[in-house]
mmCIF file of C-alpha atoms and ligand atoms in Angstrom:
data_model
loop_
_atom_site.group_PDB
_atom_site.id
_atom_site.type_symbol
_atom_site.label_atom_id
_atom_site.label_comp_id
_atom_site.label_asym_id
_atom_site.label_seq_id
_atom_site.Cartn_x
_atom_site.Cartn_y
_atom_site.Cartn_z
ATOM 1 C CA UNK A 1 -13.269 -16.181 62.567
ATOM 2 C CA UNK A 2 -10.345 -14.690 64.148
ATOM 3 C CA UNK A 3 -7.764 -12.618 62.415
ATOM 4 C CA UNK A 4 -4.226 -14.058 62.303
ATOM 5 C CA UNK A 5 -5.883 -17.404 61.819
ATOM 6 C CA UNK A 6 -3.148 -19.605 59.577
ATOM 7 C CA UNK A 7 -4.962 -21.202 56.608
ATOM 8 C CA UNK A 8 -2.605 -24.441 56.029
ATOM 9 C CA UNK A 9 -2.074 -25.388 53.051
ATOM 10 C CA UNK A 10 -3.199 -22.918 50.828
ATOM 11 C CA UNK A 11 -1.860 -23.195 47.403
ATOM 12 C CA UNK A 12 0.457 -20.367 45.982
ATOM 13 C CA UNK A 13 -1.024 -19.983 42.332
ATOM 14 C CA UNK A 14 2.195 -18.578 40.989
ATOM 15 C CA UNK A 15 4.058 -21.824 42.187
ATOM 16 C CA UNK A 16 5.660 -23.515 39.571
ATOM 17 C CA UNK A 17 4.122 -27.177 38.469
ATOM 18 C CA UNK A 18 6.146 -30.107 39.868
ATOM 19 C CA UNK A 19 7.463 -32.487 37.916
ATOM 20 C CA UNK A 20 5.684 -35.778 38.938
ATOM 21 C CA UNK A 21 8.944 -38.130 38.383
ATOM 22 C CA UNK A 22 11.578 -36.085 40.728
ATOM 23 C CA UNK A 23 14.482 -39.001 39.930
ATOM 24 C CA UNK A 24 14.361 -38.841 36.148
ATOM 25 C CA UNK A 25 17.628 -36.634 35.177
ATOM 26 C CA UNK A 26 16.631 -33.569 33.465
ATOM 27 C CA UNK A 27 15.631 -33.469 30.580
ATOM 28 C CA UNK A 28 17.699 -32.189 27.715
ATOM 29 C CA UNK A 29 18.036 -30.806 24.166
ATOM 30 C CA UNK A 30 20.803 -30.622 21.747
ATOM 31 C CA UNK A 31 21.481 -27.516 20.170
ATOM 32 C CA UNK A 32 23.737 -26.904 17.088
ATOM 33 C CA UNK A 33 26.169 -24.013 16.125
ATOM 34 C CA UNK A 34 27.841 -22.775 13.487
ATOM 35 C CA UNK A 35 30.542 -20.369 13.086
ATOM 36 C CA UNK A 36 31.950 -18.849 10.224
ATOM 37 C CA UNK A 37 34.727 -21.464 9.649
ATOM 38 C CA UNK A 38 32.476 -24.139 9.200
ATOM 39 C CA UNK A 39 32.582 -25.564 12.214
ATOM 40 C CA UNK A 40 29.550 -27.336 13.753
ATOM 41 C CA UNK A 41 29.290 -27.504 17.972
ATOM 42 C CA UNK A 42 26.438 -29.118 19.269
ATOM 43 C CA UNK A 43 25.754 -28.289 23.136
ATOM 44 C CA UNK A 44 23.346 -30.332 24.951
ATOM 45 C CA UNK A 45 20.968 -27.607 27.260
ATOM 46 C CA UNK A 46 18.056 -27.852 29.944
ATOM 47 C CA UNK A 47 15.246 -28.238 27.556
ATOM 48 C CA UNK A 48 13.374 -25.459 29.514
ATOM 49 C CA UNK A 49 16.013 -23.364 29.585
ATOM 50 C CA UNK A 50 16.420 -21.140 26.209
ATOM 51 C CA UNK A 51 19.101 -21.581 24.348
ATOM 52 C CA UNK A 52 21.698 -18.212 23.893
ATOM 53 C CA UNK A 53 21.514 -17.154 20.437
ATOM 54 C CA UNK A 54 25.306 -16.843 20.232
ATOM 55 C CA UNK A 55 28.093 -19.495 21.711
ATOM 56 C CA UNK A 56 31.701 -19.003 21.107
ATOM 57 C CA UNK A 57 33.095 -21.852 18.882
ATOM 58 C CA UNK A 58 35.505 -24.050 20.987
ATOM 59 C CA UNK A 59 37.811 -24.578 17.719
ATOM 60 C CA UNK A 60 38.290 -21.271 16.329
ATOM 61 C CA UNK A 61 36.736 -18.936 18.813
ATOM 62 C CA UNK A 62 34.665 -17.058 17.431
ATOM 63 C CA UNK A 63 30.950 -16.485 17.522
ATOM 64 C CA UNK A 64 28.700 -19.838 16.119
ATOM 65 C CA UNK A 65 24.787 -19.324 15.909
ATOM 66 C CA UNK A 66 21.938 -21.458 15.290
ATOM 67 C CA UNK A 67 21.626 -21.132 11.624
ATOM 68 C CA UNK A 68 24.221 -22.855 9.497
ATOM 69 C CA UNK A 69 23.532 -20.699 6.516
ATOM 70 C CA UNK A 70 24.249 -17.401 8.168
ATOM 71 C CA UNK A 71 26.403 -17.825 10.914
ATOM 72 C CA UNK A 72 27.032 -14.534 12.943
ATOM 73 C CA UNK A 73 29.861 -11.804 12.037
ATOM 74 C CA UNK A 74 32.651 -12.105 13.676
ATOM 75 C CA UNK A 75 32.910 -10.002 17.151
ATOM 76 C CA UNK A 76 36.727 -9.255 16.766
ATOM 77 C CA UNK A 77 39.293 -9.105 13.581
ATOM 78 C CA UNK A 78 41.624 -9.658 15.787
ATOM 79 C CA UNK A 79 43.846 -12.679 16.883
ATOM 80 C CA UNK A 80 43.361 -14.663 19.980
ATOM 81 C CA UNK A 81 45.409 -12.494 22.339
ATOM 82 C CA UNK A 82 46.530 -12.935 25.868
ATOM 83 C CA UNK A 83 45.287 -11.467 29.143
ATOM 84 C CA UNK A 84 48.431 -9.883 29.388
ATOM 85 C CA UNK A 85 48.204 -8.128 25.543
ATOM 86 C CA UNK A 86 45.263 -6.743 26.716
ATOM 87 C CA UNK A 87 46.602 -5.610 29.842
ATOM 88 C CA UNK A 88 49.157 -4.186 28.204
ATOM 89 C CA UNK A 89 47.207 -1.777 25.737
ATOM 90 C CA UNK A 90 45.584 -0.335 28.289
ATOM 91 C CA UNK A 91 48.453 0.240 30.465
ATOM 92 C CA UNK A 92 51.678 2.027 29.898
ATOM 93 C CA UNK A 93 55.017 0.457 30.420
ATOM 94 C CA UNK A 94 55.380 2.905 33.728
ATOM 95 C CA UNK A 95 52.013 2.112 35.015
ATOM 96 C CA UNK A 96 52.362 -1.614 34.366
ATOM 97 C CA UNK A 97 56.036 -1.371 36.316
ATOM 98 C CA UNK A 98 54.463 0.164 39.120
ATOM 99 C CA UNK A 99 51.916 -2.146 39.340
ATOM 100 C CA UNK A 100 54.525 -5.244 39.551
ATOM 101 C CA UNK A 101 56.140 -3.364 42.038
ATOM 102 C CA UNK A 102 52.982 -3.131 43.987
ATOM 103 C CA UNK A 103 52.199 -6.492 43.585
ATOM 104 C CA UNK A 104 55.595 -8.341 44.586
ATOM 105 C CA UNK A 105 55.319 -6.001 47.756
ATOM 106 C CA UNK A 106 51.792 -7.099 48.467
ATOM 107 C CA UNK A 107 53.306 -10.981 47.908
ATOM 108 C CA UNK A 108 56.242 -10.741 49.670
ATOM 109 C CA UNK A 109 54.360 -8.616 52.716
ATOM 110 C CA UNK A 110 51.987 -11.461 52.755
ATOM 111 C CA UNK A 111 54.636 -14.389 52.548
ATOM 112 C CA UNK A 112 56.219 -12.560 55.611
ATOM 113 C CA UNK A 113 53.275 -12.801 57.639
ATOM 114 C CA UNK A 114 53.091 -16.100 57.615
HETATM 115 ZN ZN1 ZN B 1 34.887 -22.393 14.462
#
């Protein structure tokens, strides 16, 4: 018995089972939200794959959870608000100027190139 020798074959015990029927589609689950508005969403999922406790109501937006009698708090009191609202509250008027600036140059420097 020589060392090196390459034992084919051998099984990997932490290998995950194969499915016997590879063509069947995957199977699936449907899960069910609800928000606090009443809304119901029902996702379909990978039925191996766990569902996330929290999934953002496509209606209203906010957060919609499994049970229909508490439904989870609301994440923000807030209004839907752009990408630029946010950009701007963290940003001064100066900053966000500058920024433009630096942008257009970066566009028109790459528009030039070409
Ligand atoms: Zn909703």
């Amino acid at each position: 018995m020589s060392n090196g020798h390459v034992i084919r074959g051998a099984r990997v015990g932490s290998a995950p089972a194969r499915h016997p029927e590879r063509h069947q589609p995957v199977p699936c689950r449907s899960v069910s939200y609800w928000c606090r508005n009443g809304h119901r969403t029902d996702i379909r999922i990978v039925a191996d794959v766990a569902a996330p406790p929290v999934w953002d109501c496509p209606r209203c937006g906010q957060p919609a959870g499994q049970d229909a009698q508490d439904p989870p708090a609301r994440t923000r009191d807030e209004p839907y608000k752009t990408h630029l609202a946010y950009v701007k509250e963290r940003r001064t008027d100066a900053e966000g100027e500058a920024i433009l600036a630096e942008a257009l140059a970066a566009l028109r420097h790459r528009r030039g190139t070409r």
